Amino acid sequence: MSDLYQQIMNQRGSFEQLLERIPGFRGYLDKAHRRTADRMLRDHIASLIAARIGRLVQIEKRLLDNGGLGYMSKTASIKTKLQTYHDRVKAAAPGYSGFMEAIKVGEHELDQLYSFDEAQVRYTDRLDEALSALENATTKEAIDGALTELDNLTVEANQAFDLRDDVLTNLSKDLSA
C-alpha cells in the first residue's frame, strides 16, 4: 500500500465527524440524538411501570389465593390506572421536536420535560414502596390501607404526567396565538 493511502486511513474520522463539518448539519444530528434519547428514556420509564404492573398481578394472585376475593375490584381498578399510566408514558409526545415539526421545544422547555421524566422515575420507586407495603400487609386494615395508598399514588402519578403534557400543550397554544 502507498504511504498516502496509509496516511489517509490513519487520519480518517468517523462519518459523523465528516457530517458535522457540513454547515447546519451538526444541529440536525444533535436533534436526532435528542429524539432518540427521549424515546429511549420514555421506553425505559414505561418498562419500569410495566414491571410494577407485573408485580401487582403477582400480589393480586397471592391475595386471591389467601381468600382475598373482596380485594379484586380494588386491585383491578389500580391495575387499570397503572396500565393507563404506562400507555400514556409509552405513547407520549416526544420531548424533543424534529426539524420540520410544528411544535418547537426549546432548551428551557426540554429541561422542564426532563424534570417531569425524572419525576416519573421517582414515581416508579414510590410504586415499589407501595407494592412492598401491600405485599407485607397481613391484616385486613393493613391491606385496605396499602391498597388506598397505591391507588392514590397511581392517581398522583397520572396527574404529574398531565403536567408534562401541559408543557407541550402550552407550546402548541403559543403557536396558534
GROMACS .gro file of C-alpha atoms in nm:
model
  177
    1MET     CA    1   0.000   0.000   0.000
    2SER     CA    2   0.111   0.350  -0.065
    3ASP     CA    3   0.218   0.586   0.208
    4LEU     CA    4  -0.056   0.829   0.103
    5TYR     CA    5  -0.322   0.559   0.143
    6GLN     CA    6  -0.188   0.467   0.487
    7GLN     CA    7  -0.180   0.833   0.589
    8ILE     CA    8  -0.543   0.879   0.484
    9MET     CA    9  -0.652   0.566   0.669
   10ASN     CA   10  -0.468   0.673   0.985
   11GLN     CA   11  -0.623   1.018   0.982
   12ARG     CA   12  -0.976   0.918   0.898
   13GLY     CA   13  -1.251   1.021   1.132
   14SER     CA   14  -1.596   0.893   1.176
   15PHE     CA   15  -1.874   0.953   0.931
   16GLU     CA   16  -2.041   1.173   1.192
   17GLN     CA   17  -1.729   1.391   1.212
   18LEU     CA   18  -1.748   1.440   0.838
   19LEU     CA   19  -2.116   1.529   0.851
   20GLU     CA   20  -2.059   1.771   1.139
   21ARG     CA   21  -1.840   1.977   0.907
   22ILE     CA   22  -2.138   2.046   0.681
   23PRO     CA   23  -2.292   2.380   0.788
   24GLY     CA   24  -2.613   2.328   0.985
   25PHE     CA   25  -2.586   1.951   0.986
   26ARG     CA   26  -2.440   1.927   1.336
   27GLY     CA   27  -2.756   2.080   1.482
   28TYR     CA   28  -2.963   1.833   1.286
   29LEU     CA   29  -2.756   1.543   1.425
   30ASP     CA   30  -2.790   1.683   1.779
   31LYS     CA   31  -3.168   1.693   1.738
   32ALA     CA   32  -3.174   1.340   1.603
   33HIS     CA   33  -2.971   1.221   1.903
   34ARG     CA   34  -3.201   1.406   2.140
   35ARG     CA   35  -3.510   1.248   1.983
   36THR     CA   36  -3.351   0.906   2.015
   37ALA     CA   37  -3.253   0.972   2.376
   38ASP     CA   38  -3.603   1.099   2.455
   39ARG     CA   39  -3.761   0.786   2.304
   40MET     CA   40  -3.519   0.563   2.497
   41LEU     CA   41  -3.597   0.747   2.821
   42ARG     CA   42  -3.974   0.711   2.779
   43ASP     CA   43  -3.936   0.345   2.680
   44HIS     CA   44  -3.728   0.286   2.993
   45ILE     CA   45  -3.982   0.458   3.218
   46ALA     CA   46  -4.263   0.258   3.053
   47SER     CA   47  -4.071  -0.065   3.114
   48LEU     CA   48  -4.031   0.028   3.482
   49ILE     CA   49  -4.406   0.086   3.509
   50ALA     CA   50  -4.475  -0.243   3.327
   51ALA     CA   51  -4.260  -0.423   3.584
   52ARG     CA   52  -4.471  -0.268   3.862
   53ILE     CA   53  -4.787  -0.385   3.688
   54GLY     CA   54  -4.643  -0.737   3.676
   55ARG     CA   55  -4.559  -0.717   4.041
   56LEU     CA   56  -4.914  -0.606   4.124
   57VAL     CA   57  -5.050  -0.904   3.929
   58GLN     CA   58  -4.838  -1.138   4.140
   59ILE     CA   59  -4.954  -0.974   4.463
   60GLU     CA   60  -5.312  -0.988   4.337
   61LYS     CA   61  -5.280  -1.364   4.278
   62ARG     CA   62  -5.139  -1.413   4.625
   63LEU     CA   63  -5.425  -1.213   4.778
   64LEU     CA   64  -5.676  -1.422   4.583
   65ASP     CA   65  -5.509  -1.746   4.691
   66ASN     CA   66  -5.544  -1.634   5.053
   67GLY     CA   67  -5.917  -1.568   5.030
   68GLY     CA   68  -5.894  -1.206   4.919
   69LEU     CA   69  -6.167  -1.215   4.655
   70GLY     CA   70  -6.306  -0.896   4.805
   71TYR     CA   71  -5.990  -0.707   4.706
   72MET     CA   72  -6.008  -0.792   4.336
   73SER     CA   73  -6.227  -0.497   4.244
   74LYS     CA   74  -5.982  -0.255   4.404
   75THR     CA   75  -5.673  -0.424   4.259
   76ALA     CA   76  -5.833  -0.434   3.913
   77SER     CA   77  -5.904  -0.061   3.936
   78ILE     CA   78  -5.546   0.012   4.041
   79LYS     CA   79  -5.412  -0.214   3.766
   80THR     CA   80  -5.621  -0.025   3.509
   81LYS     CA   81  -5.483   0.307   3.633
   82LEU     CA   82  -5.129   0.173   3.622
   83GLN     CA   83  -5.182   0.039   3.269
   84THR     CA   84  -5.323   0.376   3.160
   85TYR     CA   85  -5.020   0.546   3.312
   86HIS     CA   86  -4.788   0.304   3.130
   87ASP     CA   87  -4.964   0.357   2.799
   88ARG     CA   88  -4.953   0.735   2.836
   89VAL     CA   89  -4.581   0.733   2.908
   90LYS     CA   90  -4.512   0.490   2.624
   91ALA     CA   91  -4.713   0.691   2.369
   92ALA     CA   92  -4.628   1.039   2.497
   93ALA     CA   93  -4.547   1.315   2.256
   94PRO     CA   94  -4.172   1.339   2.217
   95GLY     CA   95  -3.994   1.585   2.438
   96TYR     CA   96  -3.776   1.698   2.155
   97SER     CA   97  -3.921   1.826   1.832
   98GLY     CA   98  -3.796   1.730   1.494
   99PHE     CA   99  -3.652   1.961   1.232
  100MET     CA  100  -3.979   2.028   1.048
  101GLU     CA  101  -4.235   1.978   1.326
  102ALA     CA  102  -4.485   2.250   1.413
  103ILE     CA  103  -4.413   2.249   1.788
  104LYS     CA  104  -4.058   2.359   1.858
  105VAL     CA  105  -3.936   2.260   2.202
  106GLY     CA  106  -3.665   2.492   2.324
  107GLU     CA  107  -3.391   2.419   2.576
  108HIS     CA  108  -3.593   2.560   2.870
  109GLU     CA  109  -3.899   2.350   2.784
  110LEU     CA  110  -3.679   2.048   2.725
  111ASP     CA  111  -3.529   2.090   3.071
  112GLN     CA  112  -3.882   2.105   3.213
  113LEU     CA  113  -3.980   1.789   3.028
  114TYR     CA  114  -3.671   1.607   3.155
  115SER     CA  115  -3.759   1.716   3.510
  116PHE     CA  116  -4.104   1.564   3.466
  117ASP     CA  117  -3.950   1.248   3.321
  118GLU     CA  118  -3.716   1.227   3.620
  119ALA     CA  119  -4.020   1.259   3.846
  120GLN     CA  120  -4.177   0.964   3.664
  121VAL     CA  121  -3.877   0.751   3.757
  122ARG     CA  122  -3.921   0.859   4.118
  123TYR     CA  123  -4.286   0.756   4.095
  124THR     CA  124  -4.180   0.406   3.993
  125ASP     CA  125  -3.968   0.393   4.310
  126ARG     CA  126  -4.263   0.507   4.516
  127LEU     CA  127  -4.483   0.249   4.346
  128ASP     CA  128  -4.231  -0.016   4.451
  129GLU     CA  129  -4.256   0.102   4.811
  130ALA     CA  130  -4.636   0.097   4.800
  131LEU     CA  131  -4.633  -0.250   4.644
  132SER     CA  132  -4.398  -0.369   4.918
  133ALA     CA  133  -4.636  -0.233   5.180
  134LEU     CA  134  -4.921  -0.423   5.015
  135GLU     CA  135  -4.711  -0.737   4.987
  136ASN     CA  136  -4.620  -0.722   5.356
  137ALA     CA  137  -4.970  -0.635   5.479
  138THR     CA  138  -5.122  -0.916   5.681
  139THR     CA  139  -5.439  -0.772   5.831
  140LYS     CA  140  -5.750  -0.654   5.651
  141GLU     CA  141  -5.689  -0.299   5.775
  142ALA     CA  142  -5.328  -0.301   5.654
  143ILE     CA  143  -5.426  -0.439   5.313
  144ASP     CA  144  -5.704  -0.179   5.278
  145GLY     CA  145  -5.462   0.096   5.376
  146ALA     CA  146  -5.194  -0.025   5.135
  147LEU     CA  147  -5.446  -0.050   4.850
  148THR     CA  148  -5.570   0.302   4.921
  149GLU     CA  149  -5.212   0.432   4.924
  150LEU     CA  150  -5.131   0.253   4.598
  151ASP     CA  151  -5.449   0.383   4.437
  152ASN     CA  152  -5.375   0.741   4.547
  153LEU     CA  153  -5.021   0.710   4.415
  154THR     CA  154  -5.137   0.593   4.071
  155VAL     CA  155  -5.373   0.889   4.051
  156GLU     CA  156  -5.094   1.126   4.156
  157ALA     CA  157  -4.851   0.980   3.904
  158ASN     CA  158  -5.105   1.028   3.624
  159GLN     CA  159  -5.165   1.386   3.739
  160ALA     CA  160  -4.791   1.451   3.740
  161PHE     CA  161  -4.774   1.318   3.386
  162ASP     CA  162  -5.052   1.562   3.291
  163LEU     CA  163  -4.815   1.842   3.389
  164ARG     CA  164  -4.562   1.712   3.136
  165ASP     CA  165  -4.832   1.722   2.869
  166ASP     CA  166  -4.919   2.077   2.975
  167VAL     CA  167  -4.568   2.193   2.881
  168LEU     CA  168  -4.621   2.066   2.526
  169THR     CA  169  -4.983   2.183   2.513
  170ASN     CA  170  -4.886   2.534   2.611
  171LEU     CA  171  -4.625   2.532   2.338
  172SER     CA  172  -4.886   2.443   2.080
  173LYS     CA  173  -5.118   2.716   2.215
  174ASP     CA  174  -4.835   2.965   2.171
  175LEU     CA  175  -4.817   2.868   1.805
  176SER     CA  176  -5.187   2.931   1.745
  177ALA     CA  177  -5.177   3.274   1.910
   0.00000   0.00000   0.00000
